[in-house]
Amino acid sequence: MDLPPDFDVYIGGAEETLGQRDVELLRAIDSYGSINRAATELGRSYSRAQQRIVALEECFGDLVERNRGGSGGGGSALTERARSLTVRYERLQAAVTGVAETEETVLSGKVVDREGRLATVETSVGTVKALAPPDSEKLSLAVQADAVTLQAPDETPSPDATSARNHLSGTVKSLERGEGVSHVTVDVGAAVDLSAIVTVASVERLGLEKGAPVTVSFKATATRGVPTT
């Protein structure tokens, strides 16, 4: 099925929906650290951008932290809720446009610790947390491309600030731009390449290109281990 050029996907709340223009505004605020600068760069009115943020926050909760001026100057930054919403939107967009295939990266390793169903697995690229069956010592871990998030190395959140328990450092090996979303392959070491699906907007925001450093993040609950011999 061919989608019309103006097709958009939305995340619905009680009285508002978050769409592409809203995600662009949030990403711009994240990039420029200012609602005013974000509105200017997007060619929008500051007052309307401010009103839109207020309307979205009434529906979804706090999205932008506003710091007033002082010796260090003012500015704005996204909350973790806002980051989660934008990532959720990007994955929904990728799924609707049919680009988020079931491509996955497979890692092998040995269980070194357990906490209920959550296992800590030592792999060739570092320690990874994953869901695993009991009494298994060696696992094959599958990480799907649409479960992976990419961040700039200096923007990687602390473990306590995000539900994504797994963070791996790497460099972009290849980048295939699609219509709205792109397929990125990241070399995370030990000859292992990890696939990710991200929007074109994220590619531009992060300055992704071949050889660029990047941090790969994915949730333990989205990483499932299968016993191996």
PDB file of C-alpha atoms in Angstrom:
ATOM      1  CA  MET A   1       0.000   0.000   0.000  1.00  0.00           C
ATOM      2  CA  ASP A   2       1.352   3.458  -0.971  1.00  0.00           C
ATOM      3  CA  LEU A   3       0.987   6.111   1.718  1.00  0.00           C
ATOM      4  CA  PRO A   4       0.117   9.706   0.764  1.00  0.00           C
ATOM      5  CA  PRO A   5       2.967  12.274   1.064  1.00  0.00           C
ATOM      6  CA  ASP A   6       1.256  14.062   3.963  1.00  0.00           C
ATOM      7  CA  PHE A   7       0.599  10.838   5.906  1.00  0.00           C
ATOM      8  CA  ASP A   8       1.420  11.079   9.597  1.00  0.00           C
ATOM      9  CA  VAL A   9       1.175   8.799  12.613  1.00  0.00           C
ATOM     10  CA  TYR A  10       0.087   9.946  16.051  1.00  0.00           C
ATOM     11  CA  ILE A  11       0.395   9.016  19.707  1.00  0.00           C
ATOM     12  CA  GLY A  12      -2.957   9.687  21.341  1.00  0.00           C
ATOM     13  CA  GLY A  13      -3.610  11.013  24.817  1.00  0.00           C
ATOM     14  CA  ALA A  14      -6.826  11.863  26.626  1.00  0.00           C
ATOM     15  CA  GLU A  15      -7.406  15.152  24.749  1.00  0.00           C
ATOM     16  CA  GLU A  16      -4.350  15.673  22.524  1.00  0.00           C
ATOM     17  CA  THR A  17      -2.295  13.746  19.984  1.00  0.00           C
ATOM     18  CA  LEU A  18       1.445  13.986  19.391  1.00  0.00           C
ATOM     19  CA  GLY A  19       2.446  14.019  15.736  1.00  0.00           C
ATOM     20  CA  GLN A  20       5.401  14.702  13.451  1.00  0.00           C
ATOM     21  CA  ARG A  21       5.403  18.493  13.958  1.00  0.00           C
ATOM     22  CA  ASP A  22       5.383  18.015  17.721  1.00  0.00           C
ATOM     23  CA  VAL A  23       8.301  15.570  17.561  1.00  0.00           C
ATOM     24  CA  GLU A  24      10.214  18.010  15.349  1.00  0.00           C
ATOM     25  CA  LEU A  25       9.637  20.749  17.935  1.00  0.00           C
ATOM     26  CA  LEU A  26      10.784  18.568  20.838  1.00  0.00           C
ATOM     27  CA  ARG A  27      13.873  17.422  18.928  1.00  0.00           C
ATOM     28  CA  ALA A  28      14.721  21.037  18.074  1.00  0.00           C
ATOM     29  CA  ILE A  29      14.403  22.058  21.726  1.00  0.00           C
ATOM     30  CA  ASP A  30      16.708  19.175  22.592  1.00  0.00           C
ATOM     31  CA  SER A  31      19.231  20.273  19.967  1.00  0.00           C
ATOM     32  CA  TYR A  32      19.220  24.027  20.639  1.00  0.00           C
ATOM     33  CA  GLY A  33      18.418  24.095  24.378  1.00  0.00           C
ATOM     34  CA  SER A  34      15.784  26.790  23.893  1.00  0.00           C
ATOM     35  CA  ILE A  35      12.110  26.906  22.874  1.00  0.00           C
ATOM     36  CA  ASN A  36      12.666  30.303  21.260  1.00  0.00           C
ATOM     37  CA  ARG A  37      15.671  29.102  19.221  1.00  0.00           C
ATOM     38  CA  ALA A  38      13.859  25.877  18.287  1.00  0.00           C
ATOM     39  CA  ALA A  39      10.859  27.830  16.995  1.00  0.00           C
ATOM     40  CA  THR A  40      13.128  30.163  15.005  1.00  0.00           C
ATOM     41  CA  GLU A  41      15.049  27.298  13.396  1.00  0.00           C
ATOM     42  CA  LEU A  42      11.774  25.603  12.427  1.00  0.00           C
ATOM     43  CA  GLY A  43      10.307  28.838  11.058  1.00  0.00           C
ATOM     44  CA  ARG A  44       7.524  28.877  13.642  1.00  0.00           C
ATOM     45  CA  SER A  45       6.115  31.428  16.059  1.00  0.00           C
ATOM     46  CA  TYR A  46       7.599  31.308  19.572  1.00  0.00           C
ATOM     47  CA  SER A  47       4.218  31.985  21.174  1.00  0.00           C
ATOM     48  CA  ARG A  48       2.566  29.155  19.235  1.00  0.00           C
ATOM     49  CA  ALA A  49       5.444  26.784  20.034  1.00  0.00           C
ATOM     50  CA  GLN A  50       5.119  27.664  23.715  1.00  0.00           C
ATOM     51  CA  GLN A  51       1.350  27.166  23.613  1.00  0.00           C
ATOM     52  CA  ARG A  52       1.786  23.810  21.900  1.00  0.00           C
ATOM     53  CA  ILE A  53       4.217  22.599  24.574  1.00  0.00           C
ATOM     54  CA  VAL A  54       1.761  23.658  27.303  1.00  0.00           C
ATOM     55  CA  ALA A  55      -1.101  21.817  25.550  1.00  0.00           C
ATOM     56  CA  LEU A  56       0.977  18.650  25.166  1.00  0.00           C
ATOM     57  CA  GLU A  57       2.106  18.778  28.801  1.00  0.00           C
ATOM     58  CA  GLU A  58      -1.503  19.035  29.987  1.00  0.00           C
ATOM     59  CA  CYS A  59      -2.089  15.722  28.237  1.00  0.00           C
ATOM     60  CA  PHE A  60       1.199  13.816  28.556  1.00  0.00           C
ATOM     61  CA  GLY A  61       2.850  15.390  31.638  1.00  0.00           C
ATOM     62  CA  ASP A  62       6.082  17.366  31.945  1.00  0.00           C
ATOM     63  CA  LEU A  63       7.999  17.385  28.669  1.00  0.00           C
ATOM     64  CA  VAL A  64      10.315  20.402  28.894  1.00  0.00           C
ATOM     65  CA  GLU A  65      12.392  21.610  31.840  1.00  0.00           C
ATOM     66  CA  ARG A  66      12.625  25.402  31.756  1.00  0.00           C
ATOM     67  CA  ASN A  67      15.556  27.130  33.451  1.00  0.00           C
ATOM     68  CA  ARG A  68      15.280  30.869  33.905  1.00  0.00           C
ATOM     69  CA  GLY A  69      18.186  33.245  33.392  1.00  0.00           C
ATOM     70  CA  GLY A  70      20.919  33.965  35.903  1.00  0.00           C
ATOM     71  CA  SER A  71      24.660  33.817  36.033  1.00  0.00           C
ATOM     72  CA  GLY A  72      24.569  30.651  33.935  1.00  0.00           C
ATOM     73  CA  GLY A  73      21.857  31.879  31.581  1.00  0.00           C
ATOM     74  CA  GLY A  74      18.482  30.273  30.907  1.00  0.00           C
ATOM     75  CA  GLY A  75      17.449  27.446  28.645  1.00  0.00           C
ATOM     76  CA  SER A  76      15.201  24.432  28.127  1.00  0.00           C
ATOM     77  CA  ALA A  77      15.798  20.675  28.084  1.00  0.00           C
ATOM     78  CA  LEU A  78      13.647  17.623  27.418  1.00  0.00           C
ATOM     79  CA  THR A  79      12.480  15.469  30.303  1.00  0.00           C
ATOM     80  CA  GLU A  80      12.910  11.700  30.208  1.00  0.00           C
ATOM     81  CA  ARG A  81       9.157  11.457  29.513  1.00  0.00           C
ATOM     82  CA  ALA A  82       9.598  13.581  26.389  1.00  0.00           C
ATOM     83  CA  ARG A  83      12.527  11.473  25.189  1.00  0.00           C
ATOM     84  CA  SER A  84      10.498   8.308  25.698  1.00  0.00           C
ATOM     85  CA  LEU A  85       7.583   9.771  23.738  1.00  0.00           C
ATOM     86  CA  THR A  86       9.767  10.764  20.791  1.00  0.00           C
ATOM     87  CA  VAL A  87      11.403   7.340  20.671  1.00  0.00           C
ATOM     88  CA  ARG A  88       7.969   5.686  20.868  1.00  0.00           C
ATOM     89  CA  TYR A  89       6.750   7.882  18.009  1.00  0.00           C
ATOM     90  CA  GLU A  90       9.766   7.062  15.848  1.00  0.00           C
ATOM     91  CA  ARG A  91       9.251   3.332  16.333  1.00  0.00           C
ATOM     92  CA  LEU A  92       5.554   3.645  15.529  1.00  0.00           C
ATOM     93  CA  GLN A  93       6.385   5.613  12.391  1.00  0.00           C
ATOM     94  CA  ALA A  94       8.934   3.011  11.369  1.00  0.00           C
ATOM     95  CA  ALA A  95       6.445   0.197  11.885  1.00  0.00           C
ATOM     96  CA  VAL A  96       3.707   1.933   9.883  1.00  0.00           C
ATOM     97  CA  THR A  97       5.985   2.732   6.959  1.00  0.00           C
ATOM     98  CA  GLY A  98       7.028  -0.913   6.862  1.00  0.00           C
ATOM     99  CA  VAL A  99      10.752  -0.316   7.274  1.00  0.00           C
ATOM    100  CA  ALA A 100      11.208  -1.789  10.734  1.00  0.00           C
ATOM    101  CA  GLU A 101      11.836  -5.338   9.650  1.00  0.00           C
ATOM    102  CA  THR A 102      12.464  -8.171  12.061  1.00  0.00           C
ATOM    103  CA  GLU A 103      16.199  -7.940  11.419  1.00  0.00           C
ATOM    104  CA  GLU A 104      18.057  -8.727  14.593  1.00  0.00           C
ATOM    105  CA  THR A 105      21.533  -8.900  16.044  1.00  0.00           C
ATOM    106  CA  VAL A 106      22.545 -12.111  17.807  1.00  0.00           C
ATOM    107  CA  LEU A 107      25.042 -12.089  20.679  1.00  0.00           C
ATOM    108  CA  SER A 108      26.362 -15.141  22.519  1.00  0.00           C
ATOM    109  CA  GLY A 109      27.554 -15.232  26.097  1.00  0.00           C
ATOM    110  CA  LYS A 110      27.679 -16.756  29.538  1.00  0.00           C
ATOM    111  CA  VAL A 111      25.404 -15.910  32.465  1.00  0.00           C
ATOM    112  CA  VAL A 112      27.408 -14.313  35.290  1.00  0.00           C
ATOM    113  CA  ASP A 113      24.548 -13.126  37.534  1.00  0.00           C
ATOM    114  CA  ARG A 114      20.794 -13.459  37.963  1.00  0.00           C
ATOM    115  CA  GLU A 115      17.927 -11.505  39.476  1.00  0.00           C
ATOM    116  CA  GLY A 116      14.763 -13.505  38.910  1.00  0.00           C
ATOM    117  CA  ARG A 117      14.201 -13.819  35.149  1.00  0.00           C
ATOM    118  CA  LEU A 118      16.738 -11.081  34.474  1.00  0.00           C
ATOM    119  CA  ALA A 119      20.187 -12.409  33.636  1.00  0.00           C
ATOM    120  CA  THR A 120      23.490 -10.580  33.334  1.00  0.00           C
ATOM    121  CA  VAL A 121      25.343 -12.064  30.382  1.00  0.00           C
ATOM    122  CA  GLU A 122      29.021 -11.576  29.560  1.00  0.00           C
ATOM    123  CA  THR A 123      29.373 -11.300  25.775  1.00  0.00           C
ATOM    124  CA  SER A 124      32.193 -10.436  23.397  1.00  0.00           C
ATOM    125  CA  VAL A 125      31.021  -6.806  23.325  1.00  0.00           C
ATOM    126  CA  GLY A 126      30.514  -6.420  27.088  1.00  0.00           C
ATOM    127  CA  THR A 127      27.909  -7.145  29.742  1.00  0.00           C
ATOM    128  CA  VAL A 128      24.303  -7.345  28.562  1.00  0.00           C
ATOM    129  CA  LYS A 129      21.145  -7.769  30.645  1.00  0.00           C
ATOM    130  CA  ALA A 130      18.395  -9.916  29.174  1.00  0.00           C
ATOM    131  CA  LEU A 131      15.367 -12.044  29.982  1.00  0.00           C
ATOM    132  CA  ALA A 132      16.419 -15.670  30.200  1.00  0.00           C
ATOM    133  CA  PRO A 133      14.993 -19.053  31.214  1.00  0.00           C
ATOM    134  CA  PRO A 134      16.157 -20.436  34.570  1.00  0.00           C
ATOM    135  CA  ASP A 135      19.169 -22.723  34.982  1.00  0.00           C
ATOM    136  CA  SER A 136      20.745 -21.744  31.663  1.00  0.00           C
ATOM    137  CA  GLU A 137      24.442 -20.895  31.678  1.00  0.00           C
ATOM    138  CA  LYS A 138      25.112 -20.134  28.014  1.00  0.00           C
ATOM    139  CA  LEU A 139      22.724 -17.984  25.997  1.00  0.00           C
ATOM    140  CA  SER A 140      22.140 -16.681  22.511  1.00  0.00           C
ATOM    141  CA  LEU A 141      20.691 -13.148  22.779  1.00  0.00           C
ATOM    142  CA  ALA A 142      18.508 -11.609  20.070  1.00  0.00           C
ATOM    143  CA  VAL A 143      18.218  -7.807  19.768  1.00  0.00           C
ATOM    144  CA  GLN A 144      15.731  -6.594  17.147  1.00  0.00           C
ATOM    145  CA  ALA A 145      16.560  -3.489  15.121  1.00  0.00           C
ATOM    146  CA  ASP A 146      13.347  -1.689  16.084  1.00  0.00           C
ATOM    147  CA  ALA A 147      14.154  -2.091  19.804  1.00  0.00           C
ATOM    148  CA  VAL A 148      17.442  -0.182  19.539  1.00  0.00           C
ATOM    149  CA  THR A 149      17.929   3.504  20.358  1.00  0.00           C
ATOM    150  CA  LEU A 150      20.953   5.565  19.297  1.00  0.00           C
ATOM    151  CA  GLN A 151      22.430   8.511  21.196  1.00  0.00           C
ATOM    152  CA  ALA A 152      25.431  10.764  20.863  1.00  0.00           C
ATOM    153  CA  PRO A 153      28.145   9.589  23.315  1.00  0.00           C
ATOM    154  CA  ASP A 154      27.843  12.769  25.412  1.00  0.00           C
ATOM    155  CA  GLU A 155      24.040  12.423  25.610  1.00  0.00           C
ATOM    156  CA  THR A 156      23.937   8.893  26.995  1.00  0.00           C
ATOM    157  CA  PRO A 157      21.651   8.922  30.069  1.00  0.00           C
ATOM    158  CA  SER A 158      22.798   7.482  33.382  1.00  0.00           C
ATOM    159  CA  PRO A 159      21.493   3.975  34.209  1.00  0.00           C
ATOM    160  CA  ASP A 160      19.130   5.437  36.828  1.00  0.00           C
ATOM    161  CA  ALA A 161      17.592   7.894  34.351  1.00  0.00           C
ATOM    162  CA  THR A 162      16.335   5.421  31.760  1.00  0.00           C
ATOM    163  CA  SER A 163      14.647   2.033  31.500  1.00  0.00           C
ATOM    164  CA  ALA A 164      17.170   0.981  28.844  1.00  0.00           C
ATOM    165  CA  ARG A 165      19.601  -1.083  30.908  1.00  0.00           C
ATOM    166  CA  ASN A 166      22.002  -1.925  28.074  1.00  0.00           C
ATOM    167  CA  HIS A 167      24.454   0.623  26.652  1.00  0.00           C
ATOM    168  CA  LEU A 168      27.200  -0.230  24.153  1.00  0.00           C
ATOM    169  CA  SER A 169      29.700   2.114  22.524  1.00  0.00           C
ATOM    170  CA  GLY A 170      30.401   1.798  18.813  1.00  0.00           C
ATOM    171  CA  THR A 171      30.874   3.529  15.480  1.00  0.00           C
ATOM    172  CA  VAL A 172      28.537   3.784  12.519  1.00  0.00           C
ATOM    173  CA  LYS A 173      29.520   1.207   9.909  1.00  0.00           C
ATOM    174  CA  SER A 174      26.817   1.858   7.334  1.00  0.00           C
ATOM    175  CA  LEU A 175      23.783   4.073   6.842  1.00  0.00           C
ATOM    176  CA  GLU A 176      20.928   3.428   4.428  1.00  0.00           C
ATOM    177  CA  ARG A 177      18.457   6.302   4.178  1.00  0.00           C
ATOM    178  CA  GLY A 178      14.855   5.446   3.483  1.00  0.00           C
ATOM    179  CA  GLU A 179      11.650   7.458   3.115  1.00  0.00           C
ATOM    180  CA  GLY A 180      11.280   8.855   6.633  1.00  0.00           C
ATOM    181  CA  VAL A 181      13.441   6.274   8.390  1.00  0.00           C
ATOM    182  CA  SER A 182      16.965   4.917   8.000  1.00  0.00           C
ATOM    183  CA  HIS A 183      18.726   1.635   8.660  1.00  0.00           C
ATOM    184  CA  VAL A 184      21.952   2.063  10.634  1.00  0.00           C
ATOM    185  CA  THR A 185      24.579  -0.609  11.247  1.00  0.00           C
ATOM    186  CA  VAL A 186      26.864   0.004  14.223  1.00  0.00           C
ATOM    187  CA  ASP A 187      30.164  -1.755  14.895  1.00  0.00           C
ATOM    188  CA  VAL A 188      30.114  -2.430  18.643  1.00  0.00           C
ATOM    189  CA  GLY A 189      33.398  -4.349  18.733  1.00  0.00           C
ATOM    190  CA  ALA A 190      34.599  -7.931  18.419  1.00  0.00           C
ATOM    191  CA  ALA A 191      33.454  -8.011  14.775  1.00  0.00           C
ATOM    192  CA  VAL A 192      29.821  -7.655  15.880  1.00  0.00           C
ATOM    193  CA  ASP A 193      27.493  -5.316  13.976  1.00  0.00           C
ATOM    194  CA  LEU A 194      24.268  -4.171  15.592  1.00  0.00           C
ATOM    195  CA  SER A 195      21.315  -2.976  13.487  1.00  0.00           C
ATOM    196  CA  ALA A 196      19.029  -0.075  14.362  1.00  0.00           C
ATOM    197  CA  ILE A 197      16.054   1.640  12.746  1.00  0.00           C
ATOM    198  CA  VAL A 198      15.902   5.416  13.309  1.00  0.00           C
ATOM    199  CA  THR A 199      14.106   8.329  11.677  1.00  0.00           C
ATOM    200  CA  VAL A 200      15.829  10.568   9.158  1.00  0.00           C
ATOM    201  CA  ALA A 201      15.303  13.421  11.637  1.00  0.00           C
ATOM    202  CA  SER A 202      17.333  11.517  14.228  1.00  0.00           C
ATOM    203  CA  VAL A 203      20.090  10.817  11.693  1.00  0.00           C
ATOM    204  CA  GLU A 204      20.403  14.545  11.058  1.00  0.00           C
ATOM    205  CA  ARG A 205      20.104  15.517  14.744  1.00  0.00           C
ATOM    206  CA  LEU A 206      22.814  13.078  15.793  1.00  0.00           C
ATOM    207  CA  GLY A 207      24.997  13.820  12.770  1.00  0.00           C
ATOM    208  CA  LEU A 208      25.178  10.128  11.914  1.00  0.00           C
ATOM    209  CA  GLU A 209      27.592   9.153   9.172  1.00  0.00           C
ATOM    210  CA  LYS A 210      30.060   6.364   8.530  1.00  0.00           C
ATOM    211  CA  GLY A 211      32.716   6.322  11.261  1.00  0.00           C
ATOM    212  CA  ALA A 212      30.766   8.536  13.682  1.00  0.00           C
ATOM    213  CA  PRO A 213      30.878   7.471  17.371  1.00  0.00           C
ATOM    214  CA  VAL A 214      27.521   6.526  18.840  1.00  0.00           C
ATOM    215  CA  THR A 215      26.008   4.843  21.887  1.00  0.00           C
ATOM    216  CA  VAL A 216      23.580   1.961  21.355  1.00  0.00           C
ATOM    217  CA  SER A 217      20.856   1.445  23.978  1.00  0.00           C
ATOM    218  CA  PHE A 218      18.212  -1.246  24.352  1.00  0.00           C
ATOM    219  CA  LYS A 219      16.023  -2.568  27.146  1.00  0.00           C
ATOM    220  CA  ALA A 220      16.718  -5.802  28.987  1.00  0.00           C
ATOM    221  CA  THR A 221      13.049  -6.721  28.552  1.00  0.00           C
ATOM    222  CA  ALA A 222      13.452  -6.444  24.773  1.00  0.00           C
ATOM    223  CA  THR A 223      16.459  -8.788  24.827  1.00  0.00           C
ATOM    224  CA  ARG A 224      15.587 -12.456  25.118  1.00  0.00           C
ATOM    225  CA  GLY A 225      18.032 -15.249  25.695  1.00  0.00           C
ATOM    226  CA  VAL A 226      17.828 -18.761  24.255  1.00  0.00           C
ATOM    227  CA  PRO A 227      19.911 -21.524  25.906  1.00  0.00           C
ATOM    228  CA  THR A 228      22.807 -22.893  23.868  1.00  0.00           C
ATOM    229  CA  THR A 229      25.109 -25.798  24.488  1.00  0.00           C
TER     230      THR A 229
END
